CSV table of C-alpha atoms in Angstrom, one decimal:
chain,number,residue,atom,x,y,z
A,21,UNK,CA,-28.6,21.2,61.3
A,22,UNK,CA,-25.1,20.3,60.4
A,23,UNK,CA,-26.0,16.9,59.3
A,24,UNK,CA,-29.2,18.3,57.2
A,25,UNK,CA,-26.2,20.5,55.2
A,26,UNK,CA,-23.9,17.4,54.6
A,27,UNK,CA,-27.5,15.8,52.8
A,28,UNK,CA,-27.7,18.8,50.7
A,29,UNK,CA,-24.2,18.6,50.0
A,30,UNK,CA,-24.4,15.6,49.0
A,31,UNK,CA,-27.2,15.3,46.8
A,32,UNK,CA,-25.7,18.5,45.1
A,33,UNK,CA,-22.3,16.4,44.5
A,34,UNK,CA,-25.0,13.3,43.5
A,35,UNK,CA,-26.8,15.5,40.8
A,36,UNK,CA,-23.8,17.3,39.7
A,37,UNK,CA,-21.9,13.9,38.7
A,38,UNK,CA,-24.7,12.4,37.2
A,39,UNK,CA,-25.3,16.2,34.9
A,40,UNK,CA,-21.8,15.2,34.0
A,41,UNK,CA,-21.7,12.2,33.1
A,42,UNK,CA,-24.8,12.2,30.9
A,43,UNK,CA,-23.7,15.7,29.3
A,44,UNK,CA,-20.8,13.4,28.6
A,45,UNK,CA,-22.7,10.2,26.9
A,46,UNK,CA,-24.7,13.0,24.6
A,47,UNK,CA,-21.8,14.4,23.7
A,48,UNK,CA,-20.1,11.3,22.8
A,49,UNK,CA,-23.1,9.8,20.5
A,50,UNK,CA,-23.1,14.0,19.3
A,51,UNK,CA,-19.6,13.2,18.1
A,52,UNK,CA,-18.9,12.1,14.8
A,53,UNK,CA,-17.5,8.5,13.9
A,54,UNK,CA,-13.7,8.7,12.8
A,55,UNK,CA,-14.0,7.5,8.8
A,56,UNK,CA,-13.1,3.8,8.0
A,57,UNK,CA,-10.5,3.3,5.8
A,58,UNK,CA,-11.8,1.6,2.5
A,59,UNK,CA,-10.4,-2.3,2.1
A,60,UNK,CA,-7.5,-2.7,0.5
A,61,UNK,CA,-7.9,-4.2,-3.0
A,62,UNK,CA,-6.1,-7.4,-3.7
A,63,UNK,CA,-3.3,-5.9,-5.4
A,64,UNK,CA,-2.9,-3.7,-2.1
A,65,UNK,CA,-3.0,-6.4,0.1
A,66,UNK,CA,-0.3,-8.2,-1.6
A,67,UNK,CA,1.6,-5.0,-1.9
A,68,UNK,CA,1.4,-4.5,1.7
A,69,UNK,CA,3.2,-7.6,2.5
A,70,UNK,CA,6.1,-6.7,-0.4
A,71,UNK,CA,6.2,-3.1,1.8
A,72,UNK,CA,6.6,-4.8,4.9
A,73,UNK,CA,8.8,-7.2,3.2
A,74,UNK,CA,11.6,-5.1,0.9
A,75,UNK,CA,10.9,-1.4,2.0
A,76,UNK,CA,9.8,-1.0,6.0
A,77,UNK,CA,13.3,-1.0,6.6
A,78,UNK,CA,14.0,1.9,5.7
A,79,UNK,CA,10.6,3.7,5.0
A,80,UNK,CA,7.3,4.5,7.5
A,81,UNK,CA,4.4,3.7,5.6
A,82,UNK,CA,2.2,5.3,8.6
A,83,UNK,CA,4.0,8.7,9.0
A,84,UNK,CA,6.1,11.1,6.9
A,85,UNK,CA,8.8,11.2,9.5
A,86,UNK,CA,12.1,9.7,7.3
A,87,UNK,CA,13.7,7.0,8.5
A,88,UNK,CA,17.1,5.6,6.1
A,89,UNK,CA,14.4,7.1,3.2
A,90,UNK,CA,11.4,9.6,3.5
A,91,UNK,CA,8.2,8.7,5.2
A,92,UNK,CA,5.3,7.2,2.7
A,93,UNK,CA,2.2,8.7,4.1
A,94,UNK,CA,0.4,10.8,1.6
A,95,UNK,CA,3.2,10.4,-0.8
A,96,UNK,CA,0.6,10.1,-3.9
A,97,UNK,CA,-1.4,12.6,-2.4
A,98,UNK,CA,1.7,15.1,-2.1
A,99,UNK,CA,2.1,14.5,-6.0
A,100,UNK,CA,5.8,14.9,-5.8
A,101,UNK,CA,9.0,13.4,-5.2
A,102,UNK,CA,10.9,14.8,-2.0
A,103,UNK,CA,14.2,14.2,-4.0
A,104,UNK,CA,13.7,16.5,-7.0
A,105,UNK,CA,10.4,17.8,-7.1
A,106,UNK,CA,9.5,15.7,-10.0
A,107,UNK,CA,5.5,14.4,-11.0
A,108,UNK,CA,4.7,11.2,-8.7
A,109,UNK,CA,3.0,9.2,-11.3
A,110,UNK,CA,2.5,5.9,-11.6
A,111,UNK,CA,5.2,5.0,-14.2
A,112,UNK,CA,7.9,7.4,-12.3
A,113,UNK,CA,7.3,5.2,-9.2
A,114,UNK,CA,7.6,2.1,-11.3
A,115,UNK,CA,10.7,3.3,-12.7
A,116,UNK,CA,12.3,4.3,-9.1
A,117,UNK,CA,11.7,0.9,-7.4
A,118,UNK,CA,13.0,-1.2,-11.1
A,119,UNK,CA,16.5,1.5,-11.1
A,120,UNK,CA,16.6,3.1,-7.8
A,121,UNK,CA,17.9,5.9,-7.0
A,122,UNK,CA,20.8,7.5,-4.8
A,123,UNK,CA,20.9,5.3,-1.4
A,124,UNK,CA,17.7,3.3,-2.5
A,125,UNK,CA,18.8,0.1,-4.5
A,126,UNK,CA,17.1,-1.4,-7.7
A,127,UNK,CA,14.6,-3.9,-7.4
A,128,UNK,CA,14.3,-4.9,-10.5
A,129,UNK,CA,16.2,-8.1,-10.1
A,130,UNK,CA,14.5,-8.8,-7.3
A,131,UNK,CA,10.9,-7.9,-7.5
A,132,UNK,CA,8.9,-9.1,-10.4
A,133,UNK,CA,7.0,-6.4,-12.7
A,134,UNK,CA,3.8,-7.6,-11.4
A,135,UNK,CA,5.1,-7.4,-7.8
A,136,UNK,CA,6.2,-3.7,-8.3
A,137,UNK,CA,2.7,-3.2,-9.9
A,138,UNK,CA,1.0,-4.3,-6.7
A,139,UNK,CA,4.0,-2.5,-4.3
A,140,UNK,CA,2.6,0.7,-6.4
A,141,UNK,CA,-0.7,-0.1,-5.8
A,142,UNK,CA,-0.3,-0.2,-2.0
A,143,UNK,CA,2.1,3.0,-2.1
A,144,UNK,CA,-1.6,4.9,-3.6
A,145,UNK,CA,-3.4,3.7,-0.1
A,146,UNK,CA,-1.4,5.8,1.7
């Protein structure tokens, strides 16, 4: 009798696990697939690398935790400047990377127009 009970016991445990895991499988395929970013356009890309380049240092691109400077992440979206409250627009950007601004140095001399135009366009991606 005893070893009639362990059977049941253990086809119970058998047919449980296997309830679970398929519950789990159609829950997973139920779930929906986590958006894809769009691709970067070429401008983007090459603003990337002038990110990673000139302003990782002291900026997250992936978070809005500050490091030396505030985080990036959403920073278009946020539609204004942490410093001052002032429009985030794509000339005002322009302007603070050419002249800078309190710790954050010019880039003017540095970074050609046409660099700063594709920095700009990666700082919209994120």
């Amino acid at each position: 009798m005893r070893s009639h009970f362990v059977s049941s016991v253990a086809v119970v445990a058998i047919a449980a696990t296997l309830f679970a895991v398929q519950l789990r499988s159609s829950l997973a395929q139920d779930a929906p697939a986590p958006p894809k970013a769009a691709p970067l356009s070429e401008a983007a890309v090459r603003g990337k690398a002038i990110f990673a380049e000139k302003c990782a240092l002291c900026h997250n691109a992936e978070t809005t935790e500050k490091k030396i400077g505030p985080g990036l992440k959403g920073f278009y979206q946020r539609g204004t400047f942490t410093s001052d409250n002032s429009k985030v627009t794509d000339e005002a950007v322009t302007k603070l990377i050419e002249n800078g601004k309190g710790m954050m140095p010019p880039f003017k001399g540095s970074l050609e127009s046409a660099k700063i135009q594709d920095l700009v366009a990666y700082l919209k991606t994120l």
